Amino acid sequence: MTVKKMISPLLIATIALIGLLIFLNLPEETPQVGAGGPRGAATPVVVFNVLETEFPVVVEALGTARANEAVTITSQQSDVVHSIHFDDGDVVEKGQLLLTMNDREEQAKLNELNINLQEAKRQLKRITNLAKTSVASEQILDEQQARVKALSAQIEVAKARLDEMELHAPFSGRLGIRQISEGAYITPNTVITTLDDLRKVKVDFNVSEIHFPALSPGQQIKALSVAYPDETFKGQISSINSRVDANTRSIQVRALIDNPDLKLRPGMLLQINLQMRVLQSLVVPEKAIIPNEDKQFVFVIEDNKAIQKEVVTGLRRPGVVQIISGLASGDTVVTEGALRLRNGSTVSILSDVTL
């Protein structure tokens, strides 16, 4: 009895201490919050009213800018540069003089031929008069006429060679960096400078064959460059390749972009936006779509309750999705707060958004 009396208070105290520790470490009871918040409470949401609207189908592609016309300026003759008539980066007009080479030899040759031609014509006139009186034969007359024609042809060749001692701009545009100096000996292989017509730039890009029926010359395009993030350059399709690439199943398209301020330069990477057509379709904000495996769902508000509906989506644009089926014009879908909802949840609408 004595042992039992000694153990009993200690046992009771130990049991009490264990019970206290268990009580203190029990998790707090939390309200049963499933999707939709506390039972009976309305979940605040932001919604969008579905309407049929214009949905432009835009194809995006990448292309590299090229000058509308581009040429490397070289000489047709080999000689010493006499004078240079341009500076780096000059804007020149078609036919403007760019460079003159040493042409003294060509000038002397032309002067010699002109003198010989004058003498040949004088002899021809004398022989023609003698032939009228049968003093000179027809053969001598024919030979002298041939000599006059030969000298005239040689003069034309000499003039052409003399013209080649000057270089003129073949078209209007902007020159590149000058690669030669006065007094340099140049040959047809010597690069003098470059010339680019930048008033328009060409850009080639590829479009999937699925869009081929909607392509046509004159179709408008928009181009974006990282160099000018806040500016859009407008242009139009100038030509479409006659063949579809068998490897990529795409077709090459060339567009011309207006560049009046010469901001775009050859070699720039451009993002091309090409509007193929405009559909009349139901659209919703992309954040209203809830993917589940291979299906897409939205929450539609009916009588202040969120009803989950499966939808079939179509084309996409940044932030916007085309709805092919599953919704009707006038439906209200949840765009924010959908993750806290379950089918049948009560909602309170905070606001609605527009596209």
Coordinates of C-alpha atoms in Angstrom, one line a residue:
M1 CA 0.0 0.0 0.0
T2 CA 2.9 2.3 0.8
V3 CA 4.5 1.8 -2.6
K4 CA 1.2 2.4 -4.4
K5 CA 0.7 5.6 -2.5
M6 CA 4.2 6.8 -3.4
I7 CA 3.9 6.0 -7.1
S8 CA 0.4 7.2 -7.7
P9 CA 1.0 11.0 -7.4
L10 CA 4.2 10.7 -9.5
L11 CA 2.3 8.8 -12.2
I12 CA -0.6 11.2 -12.1
A13 CA 1.8 14.1 -12.5
T14 CA 3.6 12.5 -15.4
I15 CA 0.4 11.8 -17.2
A16 CA -0.8 15.3 -16.6
L17 CA 2.5 16.7 -18.0
I18 CA 2.2 14.6 -21.2
G19 CA -1.3 15.7 -21.7
L20 CA -0.3 19.3 -21.3
L21 CA 2.4 19.0 -23.9
I22 CA 0.1 17.3 -26.4
F23 CA -2.4 20.1 -25.9
L24 CA 0.1 22.8 -26.4
N25 CA 1.5 21.2 -29.6
L26 CA -1.9 20.5 -31.3
P27 CA -2.3 22.5 -34.6
E28 CA -4.8 25.3 -34.5
E29 CA -8.1 24.3 -36.0
T30 CA -8.5 26.0 -39.3
P31 CA -11.7 26.6 -41.1
Q32 CA -12.5 24.3 -43.9
V33 CA -11.4 26.4 -46.9
G34 CA -11.6 24.6 -50.1
A35 CA -11.4 26.4 -53.4
G36 CA -13.8 29.2 -53.0
G37 CA -12.9 30.4 -49.5
P38 CA -14.6 29.8 -46.3
R39 CA -17.8 27.9 -46.7
G40 CA -20.6 30.3 -47.5
A41 CA -18.2 33.2 -48.2
A42 CA -18.0 34.9 -51.6
T43 CA -14.7 34.9 -53.4
P44 CA -13.7 38.3 -55.0
V45 CA -12.9 38.1 -58.7
V46 CA -12.2 40.2 -61.7
V47 CA -14.2 39.4 -64.8
F48 CA -14.4 39.9 -68.6
N49 CA -17.6 40.2 -70.7
V50 CA -17.2 38.1 -73.8
L51 CA -18.2 39.7 -77.0
E52 CA -17.7 38.9 -80.7
T53 CA -15.0 41.3 -82.0
E54 CA -12.4 41.6 -84.7
F55 CA -9.5 39.3 -84.3
P56 CA -6.6 40.1 -86.7
V57 CA -4.6 37.0 -87.7
V58 CA -1.0 38.3 -87.6
V59 CA 2.1 36.3 -88.7
E60 CA 5.4 37.2 -87.1
A61 CA 8.7 36.6 -88.9
L62 CA 12.3 37.7 -88.7
G63 CA 14.4 39.2 -91.5
T64 CA 17.6 41.1 -92.2
A65 CA 17.5 44.6 -93.7
R66 CA 19.2 45.1 -97.0
A67 CA 19.7 48.3 -99.1
N68 CA 17.2 48.7 -101.9
E69 CA 20.2 49.1 -104.2
A70 CA 23.8 48.4 -103.1
V71 CA 27.1 48.4 -105.0
T72 CA 30.9 48.4 -104.3
I73 CA 32.5 51.2 -106.1
T74 CA 35.6 50.1 -108.1
S75 CA 37.5 51.4 -111.2
Q76 CA 37.4 49.9 -114.7
Q77 CA 40.9 51.1 -115.4
S78 CA 44.3 50.9 -113.6
D79 CA 46.0 54.3 -112.8
V80 CA 46.9 56.8 -110.2
V81 CA 44.1 58.7 -108.3
H82 CA 44.3 62.4 -109.3
S83 CA 41.5 63.8 -107.1
I84 CA 38.7 62.6 -104.8
H85 CA 35.4 64.4 -104.8
F86 CA 33.5 62.8 -101.8
D87 CA 33.8 62.3 -98.0
D88 CA 32.9 59.4 -95.9
G89 CA 29.1 58.9 -95.5
D90 CA 28.2 61.6 -98.1
V91 CA 24.7 61.5 -99.6
V92 CA 25.1 61.7 -103.4
E93 CA 22.9 62.0 -106.4
K94 CA 22.9 59.8 -109.5
G95 CA 25.7 60.9 -111.9
Q96 CA 27.6 62.9 -109.3
L97 CA 31.4 62.9 -109.8
L98 CA 33.2 60.8 -107.1
L99 CA 36.8 60.4 -108.3
T100 CA 39.2 61.4 -111.1
M101 CA 42.3 59.4 -112.2
N102 CA 45.3 60.6 -114.1
D103 CA 44.1 60.9 -117.7
R104 CA 47.0 62.8 -119.5
E105 CA 47.8 59.7 -121.6
E106 CA 44.2 59.3 -122.7
Q107 CA 43.8 63.0 -123.4
A108 CA 47.0 62.9 -125.6
K109 CA 45.8 59.8 -127.5
L110 CA 42.4 61.5 -128.2
N111 CA 44.1 64.7 -129.4
E112 CA 46.3 62.6 -131.8
L113 CA 43.3 60.8 -133.2
N114 CA 41.4 64.0 -133.7
I115 CA 44.3 65.5 -135.7
N116 CA 44.6 62.3 -137.8
L117 CA 40.9 62.4 -138.5
Q118 CA 41.0 66.0 -139.6
E119 CA 43.8 65.2 -142.0
A120 CA 42.0 62.0 -143.3
K121 CA 38.9 64.1 -144.0
R122 CA 40.9 66.7 -145.8
Q123 CA 42.5 63.9 -148.0
L124 CA 39.1 62.4 -148.5
K125 CA 37.7 65.7 -149.8
R126 CA 40.6 66.1 -152.2
I127 CA 40.3 62.5 -153.5
T128 CA 36.6 62.9 -153.9
N129 CA 37.1 65.9 -156.2
L130 CA 39.8 64.1 -158.2
A131 CA 37.5 61.1 -158.6
K132 CA 34.9 63.3 -160.2
T133 CA 37.3 64.1 -163.0
S134 CA 38.6 60.4 -163.2
V135 CA 42.0 61.5 -161.9
A136 CA 41.7 59.3 -158.8
S137 CA 40.4 55.7 -158.9
E138 CA 37.4 54.4 -157.0
Q139 CA 39.7 52.1 -155.1
I140 CA 41.7 55.0 -153.6
L141 CA 38.5 56.8 -152.8
D142 CA 37.1 53.7 -151.0
E143 CA 40.3 53.2 -149.0
Q144 CA 40.3 56.8 -147.8
Q145 CA 36.6 56.6 -146.8
A146 CA 37.5 53.4 -144.8
R147 CA 40.4 55.3 -143.1
V148 CA 38.1 58.1 -142.0
K149 CA 35.6 55.6 -140.6
A150 CA 38.4 53.7 -138.7
L151 CA 39.7 56.9 -137.2
S152 CA 36.2 57.9 -136.1
A153 CA 35.8 54.5 -134.4
Q154 CA 39.1 54.8 -132.7
I155 CA 38.1 58.3 -131.4
E156 CA 34.9 56.8 -129.8
V157 CA 37.0 54.1 -128.1
A158 CA 39.4 56.8 -126.8
K159 CA 36.5 58.9 -125.5
A160 CA 35.1 55.9 -123.7
R161 CA 38.5 55.1 -122.1
L162 CA 38.8 58.8 -121.1
D163 CA 35.3 58.7 -119.5
E164 CA 36.4 55.6 -117.5
M165 CA 39.1 57.7 -115.8
E166 CA 36.2 59.4 -113.9
L167 CA 33.9 57.6 -111.5
H168 CA 30.3 58.8 -111.1
A169 CA 27.6 57.6 -108.7
P170 CA 25.5 55.0 -110.5
F171 CA 22.4 55.9 -108.4
S172 CA 21.4 58.2 -105.6
G173 CA 22.3 57.0 -102.1
R174 CA 24.7 57.2 -99.1
L175 CA 28.4 56.4 -99.5
G176 CA 30.4 54.3 -97.1
I177 CA 33.9 54.8 -95.8
R178 CA 36.6 55.9 -98.3
Q179 CA 39.2 53.2 -98.7
I180 CA 41.8 55.0 -100.9
S181 CA 43.7 58.3 -101.0
E182 CA 44.8 60.8 -103.6
G183 CA 48.0 59.5 -105.3
A184 CA 47.1 55.9 -104.8
Y185 CA 47.5 53.5 -107.7
I186 CA 44.2 51.6 -108.1
T187 CA 43.1 48.6 -110.2
P188 CA 39.7 47.1 -111.0
N189 CA 40.2 45.0 -107.9
T190 CA 40.6 48.0 -105.6
V191 CA 37.6 48.8 -103.4
I192 CA 37.1 52.6 -103.4
T193 CA 33.9 52.8 -101.2
T194 CA 30.4 51.5 -101.1
L195 CA 27.1 53.1 -102.2
D196 CA 23.7 52.1 -100.7
D197 CA 20.2 53.4 -101.6
L198 CA 18.6 53.6 -98.2
R199 CA 15.5 55.5 -99.0
K200 CA 13.8 52.1 -99.0
V201 CA 15.2 48.9 -97.5
K202 CA 14.5 45.3 -98.6
V203 CA 13.8 42.6 -96.1
D204 CA 13.4 38.9 -96.9
F205 CA 11.5 36.6 -94.5
N206 CA 9.8 33.2 -94.6
V207 CA 6.1 32.5 -94.1
S208 CA 4.6 29.0 -93.6
E209 CA 2.9 27.5 -96.6
I210 CA -0.4 27.5 -94.8
H211 CA -0.6 31.3 -95.2
F212 CA 0.4 31.2 -98.9
P213 CA -3.2 31.8 -100.2
A214 CA -3.4 35.0 -98.2
L215 CA -0.2 36.5 -99.5
S216 CA -0.2 39.1 -102.3
P217 CA 2.1 41.8 -103.6
G218 CA 1.2 45.2 -102.1
Q219 CA 0.1 43.7 -98.8
Q220 CA 1.0 45.9 -95.9
I221 CA 3.6 44.9 -93.3
K222 CA 5.0 46.4 -90.1
A223 CA 8.6 46.1 -89.0
L224 CA 10.2 46.5 -85.5
S225 CA 13.8 47.0 -84.6
V226 CA 15.5 46.7 -81.2
A227 CA 17.4 49.9 -82.1
Y228 CA 14.1 51.8 -82.1
P229 CA 11.8 50.0 -79.6
D230 CA 9.1 52.7 -79.7
E231 CA 8.9 53.1 -83.5
T232 CA 7.1 51.0 -86.1
F233 CA 8.2 51.1 -89.8
K234 CA 5.7 50.5 -92.5
G235 CA 6.2 48.8 -95.8
Q236 CA 4.6 46.4 -98.3
I237 CA 5.2 43.1 -99.9
S238 CA 7.0 43.6 -103.3
S239 CA 7.5 40.0 -104.4
I240 CA 6.8 36.4 -103.4
N241 CA 9.1 33.5 -104.3
S242 CA 7.8 31.1 -107.0
R243 CA 8.8 28.0 -104.9
V244 CA 8.0 26.6 -101.5
D245 CA 11.1 25.4 -99.6
A246 CA 10.7 21.6 -99.4
N247 CA 12.7 21.4 -96.2
T248 CA 10.9 24.1 -94.1
R249 CA 7.6 24.1 -96.0
S250 CA 7.8 27.9 -96.1
I251 CA 7.9 30.4 -98.8
Q252 CA 10.2 33.4 -99.1
V253 CA 8.7 36.8 -99.2
R254 CA 10.4 40.2 -99.9
A255 CA 9.1 43.5 -98.6
L256 CA 10.1 47.1 -99.2
I257 CA 10.0 49.4 -96.2
D258 CA 10.0 53.1 -96.4
N259 CA 13.1 54.6 -94.7
P260 CA 12.9 58.4 -95.4
D261 CA 15.0 59.3 -92.3
L262 CA 17.6 56.6 -93.2
K263 CA 17.2 55.1 -89.7
L264 CA 17.3 51.5 -90.9
R265 CA 20.7 50.2 -92.1
P266 CA 21.7 47.1 -94.0
G267 CA 22.3 44.2 -91.6
M268 CA 19.7 45.2 -89.0
L269 CA 17.5 42.4 -87.6
L270 CA 13.8 43.2 -88.1
Q271 CA 10.7 41.6 -86.7
I272 CA 8.0 41.6 -89.3
N273 CA 4.3 41.6 -88.5
L274 CA 2.1 40.6 -91.4
Q275 CA -1.7 40.8 -91.0
M276 CA -3.1 38.0 -93.0
R277 CA -6.8 38.5 -92.4
V278 CA -9.3 39.8 -89.8
L279 CA -11.8 37.3 -88.2
Q280 CA -15.0 38.0 -86.4
S281 CA -14.6 35.9 -83.3
L282 CA -15.1 35.5 -79.6
V283 CA -11.9 36.3 -77.7
V284 CA -11.0 36.3 -74.0
P285 CA -7.9 37.4 -72.1
E286 CA -5.3 34.6 -72.0
K287 CA -5.2 34.6 -68.2
A288 CA -8.9 33.5 -68.1
I289 CA -7.8 30.1 -69.6
I290 CA -7.1 27.3 -67.1
P291 CA -5.3 24.4 -68.6
N292 CA -5.9 20.9 -67.3
E293 CA -3.9 18.1 -69.1
D294 CA -4.9 18.5 -72.7
K295 CA -8.1 20.5 -72.1
Q296 CA -8.8 24.1 -71.5
F297 CA -11.4 25.5 -69.0
V298 CA -12.8 28.9 -67.9
F299 CA -15.1 29.9 -65.0
V300 CA -18.3 31.5 -66.2
I301 CA -20.3 33.6 -63.8
E302 CA -24.0 32.6 -63.5
D303 CA -26.2 34.0 -60.7
N304 CA -23.1 35.0 -58.7
K305 CA -21.7 31.5 -58.9
A306 CA -18.6 30.3 -60.8
I307 CA -19.4 27.5 -63.3
Q308 CA -16.5 25.7 -64.8
K309 CA -16.8 25.2 -68.6
E310 CA -14.6 23.5 -71.1
V311 CA -13.6 25.6 -74.1
V312 CA -11.9 25.0 -77.4
T313 CA -9.3 27.6 -78.1
G314 CA -8.0 28.7 -81.5
L315 CA -5.4 31.3 -82.5
R316 CA -3.5 33.4 -80.0
R317 CA -2.1 36.9 -79.8
P318 CA -0.1 38.4 -77.0
G319 CA -2.5 38.3 -74.0
V320 CA -5.6 37.2 -76.1
V321 CA -7.0 33.9 -77.1
Q322 CA -9.6 33.1 -79.7
I323 CA -12.5 30.9 -78.5
I324 CA -13.9 28.5 -81.1
S325 CA -16.5 26.8 -78.9
G326 CA -17.7 26.6 -75.3
L327 CA -18.7 30.2 -74.8
A328 CA -21.3 32.5 -76.2
S329 CA -21.4 36.2 -76.7
G330 CA -22.5 37.9 -73.4
D331 CA -20.9 35.3 -71.1
T332 CA -18.9 36.7 -68.2
V333 CA -15.6 34.8 -67.5
V334 CA -13.3 35.1 -64.5
T335 CA -9.8 36.6 -65.4
E336 CA -8.4 37.0 -61.8
G337 CA -9.2 34.9 -58.8
A338 CA -9.9 31.7 -60.7
L339 CA -7.3 29.7 -58.7
R340 CA -9.4 30.2 -55.6
L341 CA -12.6 28.9 -57.2
R342 CA -14.2 25.6 -57.5
N343 CA -17.3 24.6 -59.6
G344 CA -20.3 26.3 -57.9
S345 CA -18.3 28.8 -55.8
T346 CA -20.1 32.0 -54.8
V347 CA -18.3 35.0 -56.1
S348 CA -18.3 38.8 -55.7
I349 CA -17.3 40.8 -58.8
L350 CA -14.7 43.5 -58.0
S351 CA -14.4 44.9 -61.5
D352 CA -14.4 44.0 -65.1
V353 CA -11.6 44.4 -67.6
T354 CA -11.5 45.2 -71.3
L355 CA -9.1 44.3 -74.1

